[in-house]
Coordinates of C-alpha atoms in Angstrom, one line a residue:
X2 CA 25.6 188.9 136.5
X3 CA 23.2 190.6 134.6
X4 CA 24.9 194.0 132.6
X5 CA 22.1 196.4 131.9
X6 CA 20.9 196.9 128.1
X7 CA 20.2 200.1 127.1
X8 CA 17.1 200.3 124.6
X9 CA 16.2 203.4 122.8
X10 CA 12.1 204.5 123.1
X11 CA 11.6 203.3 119.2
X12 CA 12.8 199.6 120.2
X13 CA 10.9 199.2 123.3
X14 CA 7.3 200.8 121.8
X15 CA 8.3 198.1 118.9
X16 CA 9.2 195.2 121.6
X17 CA 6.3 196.1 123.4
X18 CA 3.8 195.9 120.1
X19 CA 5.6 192.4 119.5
X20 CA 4.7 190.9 122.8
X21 CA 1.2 192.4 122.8
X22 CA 0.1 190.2 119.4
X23 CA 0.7 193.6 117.1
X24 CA 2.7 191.3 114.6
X25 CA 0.0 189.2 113.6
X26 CA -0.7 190.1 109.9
X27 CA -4.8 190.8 109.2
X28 CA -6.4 189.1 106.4
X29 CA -10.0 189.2 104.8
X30 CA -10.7 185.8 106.4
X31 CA -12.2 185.4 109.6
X32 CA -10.0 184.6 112.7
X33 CA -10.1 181.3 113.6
X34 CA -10.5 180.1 117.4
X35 CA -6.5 178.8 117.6
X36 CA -5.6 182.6 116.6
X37 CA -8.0 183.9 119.4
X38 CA -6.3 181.3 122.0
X39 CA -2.8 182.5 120.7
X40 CA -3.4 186.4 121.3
X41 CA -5.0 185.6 124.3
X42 CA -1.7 183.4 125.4
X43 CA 0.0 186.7 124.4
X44 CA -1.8 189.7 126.1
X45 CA -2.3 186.9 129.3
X46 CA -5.6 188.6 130.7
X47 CA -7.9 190.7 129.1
X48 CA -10.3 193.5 131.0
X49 CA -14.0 193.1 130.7
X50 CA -16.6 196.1 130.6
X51 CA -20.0 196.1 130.3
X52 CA -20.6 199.7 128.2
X53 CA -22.0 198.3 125.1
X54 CA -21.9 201.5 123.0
X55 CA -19.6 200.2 120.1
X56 CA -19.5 196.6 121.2
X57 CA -18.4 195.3 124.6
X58 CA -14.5 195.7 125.1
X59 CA -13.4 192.2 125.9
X60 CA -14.1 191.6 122.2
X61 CA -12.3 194.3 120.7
X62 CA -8.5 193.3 121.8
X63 CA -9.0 190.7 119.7
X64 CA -10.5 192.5 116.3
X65 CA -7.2 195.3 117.2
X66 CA -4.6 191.9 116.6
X67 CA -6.2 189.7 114.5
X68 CA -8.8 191.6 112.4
X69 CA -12.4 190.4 111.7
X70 CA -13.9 187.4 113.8
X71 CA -16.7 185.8 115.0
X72 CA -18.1 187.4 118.8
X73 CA -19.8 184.0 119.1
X74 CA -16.5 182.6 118.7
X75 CA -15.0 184.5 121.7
X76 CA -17.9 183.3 123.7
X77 CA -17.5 179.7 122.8
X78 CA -14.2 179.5 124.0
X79 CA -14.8 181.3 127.3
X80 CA -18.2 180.1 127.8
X81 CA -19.0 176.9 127.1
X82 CA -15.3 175.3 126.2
X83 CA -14.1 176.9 129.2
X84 CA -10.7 177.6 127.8
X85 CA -10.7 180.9 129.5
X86 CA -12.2 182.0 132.7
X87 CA -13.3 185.2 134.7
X88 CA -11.6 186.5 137.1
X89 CA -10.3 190.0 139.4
X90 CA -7.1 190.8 138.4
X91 CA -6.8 193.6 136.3
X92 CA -10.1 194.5 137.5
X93 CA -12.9 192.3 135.7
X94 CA -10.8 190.6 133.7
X95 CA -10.9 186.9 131.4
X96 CA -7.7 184.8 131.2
X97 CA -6.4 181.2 130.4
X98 CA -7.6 178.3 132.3
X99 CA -4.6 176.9 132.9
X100 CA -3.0 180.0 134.9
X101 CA -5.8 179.9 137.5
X102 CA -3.7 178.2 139.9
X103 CA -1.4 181.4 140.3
X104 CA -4.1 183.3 140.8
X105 CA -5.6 181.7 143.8
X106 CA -3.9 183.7 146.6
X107 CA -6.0 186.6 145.7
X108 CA -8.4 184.5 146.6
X109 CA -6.7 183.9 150.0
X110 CA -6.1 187.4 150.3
X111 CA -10.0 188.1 150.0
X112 CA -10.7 185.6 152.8
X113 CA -8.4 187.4 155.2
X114 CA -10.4 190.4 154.3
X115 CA -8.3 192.2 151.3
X116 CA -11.1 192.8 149.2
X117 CA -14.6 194.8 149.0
X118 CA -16.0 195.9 152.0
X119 CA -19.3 195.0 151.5
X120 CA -18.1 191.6 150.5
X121 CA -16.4 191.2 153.9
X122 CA -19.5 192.3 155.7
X123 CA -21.8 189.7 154.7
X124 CA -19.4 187.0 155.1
X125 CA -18.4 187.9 158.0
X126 CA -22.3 189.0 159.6
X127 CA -24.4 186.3 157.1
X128 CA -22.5 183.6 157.2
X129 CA -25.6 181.5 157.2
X130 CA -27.1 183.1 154.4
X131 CA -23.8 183.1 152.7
X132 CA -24.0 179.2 152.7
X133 CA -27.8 179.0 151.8
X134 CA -26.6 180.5 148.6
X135 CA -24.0 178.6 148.0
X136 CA -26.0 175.1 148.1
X137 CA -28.0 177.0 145.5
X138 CA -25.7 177.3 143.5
X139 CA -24.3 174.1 143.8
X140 CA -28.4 172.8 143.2
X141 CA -29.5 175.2 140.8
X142 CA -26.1 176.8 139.5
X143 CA -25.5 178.4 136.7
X144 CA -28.2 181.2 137.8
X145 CA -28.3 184.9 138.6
X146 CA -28.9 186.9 141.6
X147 CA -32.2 187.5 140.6
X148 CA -33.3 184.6 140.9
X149 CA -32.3 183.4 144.0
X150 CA -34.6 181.9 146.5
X151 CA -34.1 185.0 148.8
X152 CA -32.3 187.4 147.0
X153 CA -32.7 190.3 149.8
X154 CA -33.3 193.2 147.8
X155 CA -31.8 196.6 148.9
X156 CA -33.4 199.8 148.5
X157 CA -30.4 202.3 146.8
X158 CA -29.5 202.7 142.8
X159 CA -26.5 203.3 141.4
X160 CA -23.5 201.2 140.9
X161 CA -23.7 199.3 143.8
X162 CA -25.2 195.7 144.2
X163 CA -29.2 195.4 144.1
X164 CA -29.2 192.6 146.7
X165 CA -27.5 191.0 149.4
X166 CA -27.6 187.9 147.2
X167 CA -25.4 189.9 144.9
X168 CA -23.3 190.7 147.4
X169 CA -23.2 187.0 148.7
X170 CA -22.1 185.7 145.4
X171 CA -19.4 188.1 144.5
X172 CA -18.1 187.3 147.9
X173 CA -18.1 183.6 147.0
X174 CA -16.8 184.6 143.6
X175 CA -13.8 186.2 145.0
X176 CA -12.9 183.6 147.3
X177 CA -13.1 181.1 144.4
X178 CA -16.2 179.4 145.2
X179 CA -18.2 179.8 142.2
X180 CA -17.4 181.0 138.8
X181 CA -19.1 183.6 136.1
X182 CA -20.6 182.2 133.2
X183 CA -22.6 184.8 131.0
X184 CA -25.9 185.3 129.3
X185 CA -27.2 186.7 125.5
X186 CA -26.7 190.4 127.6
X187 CA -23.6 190.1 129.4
X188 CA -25.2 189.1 133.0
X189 CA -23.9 187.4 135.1
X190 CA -24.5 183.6 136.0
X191 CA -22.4 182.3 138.8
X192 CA -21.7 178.2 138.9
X193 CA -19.4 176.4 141.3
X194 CA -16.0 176.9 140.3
X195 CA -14.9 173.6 139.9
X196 CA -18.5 173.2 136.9
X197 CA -16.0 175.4 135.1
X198 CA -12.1 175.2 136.0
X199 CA -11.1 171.8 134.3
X200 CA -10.5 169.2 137.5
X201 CA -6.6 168.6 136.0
X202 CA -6.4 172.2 136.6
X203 CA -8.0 172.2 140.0
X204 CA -6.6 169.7 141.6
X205 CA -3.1 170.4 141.2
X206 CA -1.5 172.1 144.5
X207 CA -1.4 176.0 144.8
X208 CA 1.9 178.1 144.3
X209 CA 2.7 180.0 147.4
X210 CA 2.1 183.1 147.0
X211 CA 5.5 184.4 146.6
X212 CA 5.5 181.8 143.4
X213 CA 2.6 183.1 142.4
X214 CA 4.0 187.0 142.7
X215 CA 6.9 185.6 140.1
X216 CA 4.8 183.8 138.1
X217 CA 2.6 186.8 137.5
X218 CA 5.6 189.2 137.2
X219 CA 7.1 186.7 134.5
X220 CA 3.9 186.6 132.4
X221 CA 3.5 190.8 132.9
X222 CA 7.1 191.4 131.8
X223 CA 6.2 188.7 128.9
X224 CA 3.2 190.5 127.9
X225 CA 4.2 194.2 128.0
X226 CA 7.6 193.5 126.2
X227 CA 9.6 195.7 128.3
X228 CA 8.2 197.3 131.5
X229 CA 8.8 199.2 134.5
X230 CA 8.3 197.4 137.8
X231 CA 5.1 199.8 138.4
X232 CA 4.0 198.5 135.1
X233 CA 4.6 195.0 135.9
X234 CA 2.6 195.2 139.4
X235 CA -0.7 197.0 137.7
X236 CA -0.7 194.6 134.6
X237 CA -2.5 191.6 137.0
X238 CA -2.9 194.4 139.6
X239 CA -1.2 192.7 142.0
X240 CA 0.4 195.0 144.8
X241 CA 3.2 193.3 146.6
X242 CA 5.9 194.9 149.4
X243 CA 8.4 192.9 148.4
X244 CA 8.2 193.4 144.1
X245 CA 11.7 194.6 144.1
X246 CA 12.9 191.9 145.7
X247 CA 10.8 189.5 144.0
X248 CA 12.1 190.9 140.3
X249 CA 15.8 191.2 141.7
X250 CA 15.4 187.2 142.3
X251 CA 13.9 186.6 139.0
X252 CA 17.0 189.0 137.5
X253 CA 19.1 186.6 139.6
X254 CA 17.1 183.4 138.6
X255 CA 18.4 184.2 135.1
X256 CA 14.5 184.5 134.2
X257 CA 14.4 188.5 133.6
X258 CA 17.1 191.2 133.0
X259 CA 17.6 194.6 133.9
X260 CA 17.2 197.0 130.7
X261 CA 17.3 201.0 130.6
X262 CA 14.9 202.6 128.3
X263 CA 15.4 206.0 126.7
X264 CA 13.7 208.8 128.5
X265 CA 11.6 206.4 130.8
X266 CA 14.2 207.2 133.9
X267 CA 12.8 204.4 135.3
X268 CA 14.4 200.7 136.8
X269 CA 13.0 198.4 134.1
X270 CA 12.9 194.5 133.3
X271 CA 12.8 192.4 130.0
X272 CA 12.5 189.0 129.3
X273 CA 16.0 187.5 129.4
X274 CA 16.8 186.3 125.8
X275 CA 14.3 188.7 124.0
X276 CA 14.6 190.3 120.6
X277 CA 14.0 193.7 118.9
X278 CA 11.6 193.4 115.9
X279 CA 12.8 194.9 113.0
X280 CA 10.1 196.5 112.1
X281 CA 6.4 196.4 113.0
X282 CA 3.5 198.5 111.9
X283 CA 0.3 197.5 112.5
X284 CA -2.7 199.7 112.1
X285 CA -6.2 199.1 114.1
X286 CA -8.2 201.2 116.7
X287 CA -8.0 200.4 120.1
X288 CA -10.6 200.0 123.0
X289 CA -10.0 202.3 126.0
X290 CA -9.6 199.1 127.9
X291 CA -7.1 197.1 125.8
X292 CA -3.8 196.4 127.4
X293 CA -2.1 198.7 125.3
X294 CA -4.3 201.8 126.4
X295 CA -5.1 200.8 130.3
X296 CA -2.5 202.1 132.0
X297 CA -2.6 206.4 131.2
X298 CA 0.8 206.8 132.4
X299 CA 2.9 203.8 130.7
X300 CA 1.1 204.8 127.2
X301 CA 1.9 208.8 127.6
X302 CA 5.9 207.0 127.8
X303 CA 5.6 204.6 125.2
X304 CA 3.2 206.2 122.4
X305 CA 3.3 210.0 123.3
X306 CA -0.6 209.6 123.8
X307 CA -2.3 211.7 126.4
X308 CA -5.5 209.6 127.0
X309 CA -8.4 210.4 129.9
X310 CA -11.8 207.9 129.6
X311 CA -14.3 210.8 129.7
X312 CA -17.4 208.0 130.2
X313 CA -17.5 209.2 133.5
X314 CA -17.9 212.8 133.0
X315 CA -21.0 215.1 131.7
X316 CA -21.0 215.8 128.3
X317 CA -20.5 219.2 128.7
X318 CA -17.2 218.5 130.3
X319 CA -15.9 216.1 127.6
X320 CA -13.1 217.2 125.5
X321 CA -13.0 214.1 123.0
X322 CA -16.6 212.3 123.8
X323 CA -17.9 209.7 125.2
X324 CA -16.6 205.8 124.3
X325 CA -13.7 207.4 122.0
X326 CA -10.9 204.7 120.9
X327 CA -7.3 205.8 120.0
X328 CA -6.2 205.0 116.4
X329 CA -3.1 203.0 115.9
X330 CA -1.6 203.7 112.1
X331 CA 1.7 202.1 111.4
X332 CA 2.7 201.3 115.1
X333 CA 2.0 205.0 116.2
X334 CA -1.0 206.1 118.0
X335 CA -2.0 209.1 115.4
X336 CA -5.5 210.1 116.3
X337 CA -9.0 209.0 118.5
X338 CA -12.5 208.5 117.5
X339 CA -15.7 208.6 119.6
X340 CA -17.8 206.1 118.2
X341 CA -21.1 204.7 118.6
X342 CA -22.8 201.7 117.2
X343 CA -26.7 202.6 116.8
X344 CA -28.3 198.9 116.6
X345 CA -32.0 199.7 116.3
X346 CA -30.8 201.3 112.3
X347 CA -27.7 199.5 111.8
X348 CA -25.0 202.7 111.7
X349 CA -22.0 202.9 113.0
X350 CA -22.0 207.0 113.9
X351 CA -18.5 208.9 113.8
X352 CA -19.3 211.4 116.4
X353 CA -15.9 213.1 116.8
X354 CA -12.7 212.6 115.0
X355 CA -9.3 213.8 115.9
X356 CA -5.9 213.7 114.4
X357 CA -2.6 214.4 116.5
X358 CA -0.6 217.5 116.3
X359 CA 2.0 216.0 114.9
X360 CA 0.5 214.3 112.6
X361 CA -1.0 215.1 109.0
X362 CA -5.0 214.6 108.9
X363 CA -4.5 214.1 105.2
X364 CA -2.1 211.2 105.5
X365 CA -4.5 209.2 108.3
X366 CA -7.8 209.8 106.7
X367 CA -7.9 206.5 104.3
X368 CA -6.6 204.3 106.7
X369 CA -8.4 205.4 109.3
X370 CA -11.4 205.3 107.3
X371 CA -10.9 201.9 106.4
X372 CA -10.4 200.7 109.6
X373 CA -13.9 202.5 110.8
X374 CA -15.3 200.4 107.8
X375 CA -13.7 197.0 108.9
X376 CA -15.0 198.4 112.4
X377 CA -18.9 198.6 110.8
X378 CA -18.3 194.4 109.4
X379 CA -17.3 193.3 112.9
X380 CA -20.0 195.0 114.8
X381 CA -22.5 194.2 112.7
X382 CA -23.5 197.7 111.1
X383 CA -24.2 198.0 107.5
X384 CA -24.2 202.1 107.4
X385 CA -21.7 204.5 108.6
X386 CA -22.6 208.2 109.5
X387 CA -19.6 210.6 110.0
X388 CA -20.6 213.8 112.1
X389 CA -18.7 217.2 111.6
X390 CA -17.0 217.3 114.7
X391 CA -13.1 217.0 115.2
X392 CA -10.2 218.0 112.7
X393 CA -10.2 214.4 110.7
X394 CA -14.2 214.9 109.9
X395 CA -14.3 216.5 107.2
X396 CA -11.0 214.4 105.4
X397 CA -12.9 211.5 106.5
X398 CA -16.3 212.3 104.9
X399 CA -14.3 213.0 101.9
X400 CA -12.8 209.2 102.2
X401 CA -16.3 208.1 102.5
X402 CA -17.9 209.9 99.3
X403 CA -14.8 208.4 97.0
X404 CA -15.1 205.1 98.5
X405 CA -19.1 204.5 96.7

């Protein structure tokens, strides 16, 4: 029998810090590629973007945790050790290796049609051509669309795929076919799955998917801490009728336990066996895509943080900016900053800067300013320009003329 455990908001936004890597204390040494490995084996996946105006967001999880690193170590791991491999879970996401097996009745799922629908199309109507690209692949692989034999080029713009080679080998991506490698600029290179899934990994059988559901919900519930069974379905994205059923075994397995959360309202799930830190207090800023930050709804319950990616919209229509990143100071998200990293001169521009209502711009400048200037190192920037443009500007220019 499992006796609900009643958690006050404090503990679980602690917990949940704890199981996301938050603990981990920085130091002026570089990360090294067994820290990398160990956050990632904490936060479980990690969302890829390809808007490079700061630096691209799969890297930034990482500099949030652990502090200053190496890029080229990230892509090491993923790209040529193949520790870590890309996948669709939480959208375009990057995750162990060794958890692909759980993941591959998504890949079922996309073969009965649960997926794009231009992916279904041309399987289903170029099922030839599908196959031509596929011994490609499997003759020329890694490569990109472009430079397929017969790529098929359509004629549209936008966000949509250029080609129906494009669309041919994301359709053979989903279904687990071929794999993503990347280039110098992010593209894409796809390679047959098994030239980058280890053959131990491949060969061993596939969980049901039921197995896989628990598995998933296990490592979500892991990952988050403490979480409601909404959160633990959008973590890996995976949308399942029978979730409450599938958490009520686990409860029953002995593997999870039911916890109540102050002011959530809200059936929740913990680890069975897990602990309340003490204390924790990191301070870092956050991409709009870490696992913290991604779902709106579960940070607005945890951190008091209203947060809307305004990417999307014109400028005109942006209350905050563009790429703007929340900033974390002792465990408590206290303020945002749009930023922009300006290669071609090297500067790291502070376009807008905002502190909380409840919370004093005079107390958050320094560290906050020190973070942008940890920020600067990591990216690569050797100048920082602070614009007059939100409530913390003018504290932080101040931070910036007593720091030289």
């Amino acid at each position: 029998m499992n006796d609900l455990v009643s958690l006050t908001s404090e503990e679980a936004r602690r917990i949940n810090l704890a199981a996301q890597g938050f603990s981990y204390k920085r130091t002026p040494d570089e990360a090294s590629a067994s820290e990398l490995n160990s956050i990632m084996n904490s936060m479980k996946v990690v969302q890829l973007d390809a808007v490079p105006i700061v630096v691209r967001t799969q890297y930034l999880p990482f500099f949030s945790r652990l502090g200053n690193y190496k890029i080229s170590l990230y892509d090491e791991i993923a790209y040529e050790e193949d520790k870590w491999f890309e996948l669709w879970a939480h959208e375009a996401s990057i995750a162990p290796v060794k958890n692909e097996p759980f993941f591959r009745f998504l890949k079922e799922r996309a073969k009965r049609g649960d997926t794009w629908k231009g992916l279904y199309k041309v399987a289903t109507e170029e099922p030839g051509y599908v196959k031509t690209v596929l011994e490609e692949v499997r003759q020329r692989g890694p490569l990109q669309a472009k430079h397929l034999n017969d790529p098929r080029y359509l004629k549209q713009s936008g966000w949509g795929s250029r080609s129906v080679g494009q669309l041919a080998l994301n359709w053979l991506y989903r279904i687990g076919e071929v794999g993503i490698r990347r280039g110098n600029n992010f593209e894409k290179k796809y390679d047959l799955i098994s030239n980058i899934v280890p053959s131990e990994i491949l060969s061993l059988p596939s969980p049901t998917e039921e197995e896989s559901l628990k598995k998933l919900y296990l490592w979500a519930t892991s990952a988050m801490g403490v979480a409601s069974a909404g959160d633990i379905q959008d973590y890996f994205r995976t949308r399942s009728s029978n979730t409450s059923f599938l958490l009520q075994e686990l409860v029953e397995e002995g593997l999870l336990m039911k916890v109540a959360v102050e002011g959530w309202g809200l059936e929740s799930f913990a680890i069975s066996g897990f602990g309340i830190p003490k204390e924790i207090s990191p301070t870092c800023v956050l991409s709009p895509f870490d696992p913290i930050t991604w779902n709106r709804e579960r940070l607005r319950r945890i951190f008091d943080f209203d947060y809307k990616l305004e990417i999307y919209k014109p400028k005109s229509k942006r209350e905050f900016g563009y790429y703007v990143m929340p900033f974390m100071h002792h465990g408590r998200i206290v303020a945002r900053v749009d930023l922009a990293n300006r290669r071609q001169t090297g500067v790291l521009e502070v376009l807008g800067a905002f502190c909380e209502p409840s919370y004093d711009s005079g107390a958050i400048s320094k560290p906050l300013w020190e973070e942008i200037v940890l920020l600067a190192t990591f990216v690569g920037c050797s100048a920082i320009l602070i614009k007059r443009r939100g409530n913390l500007s003018q504290p932080l220019i101040i931070e910036q003329k007593m720091s030289k």
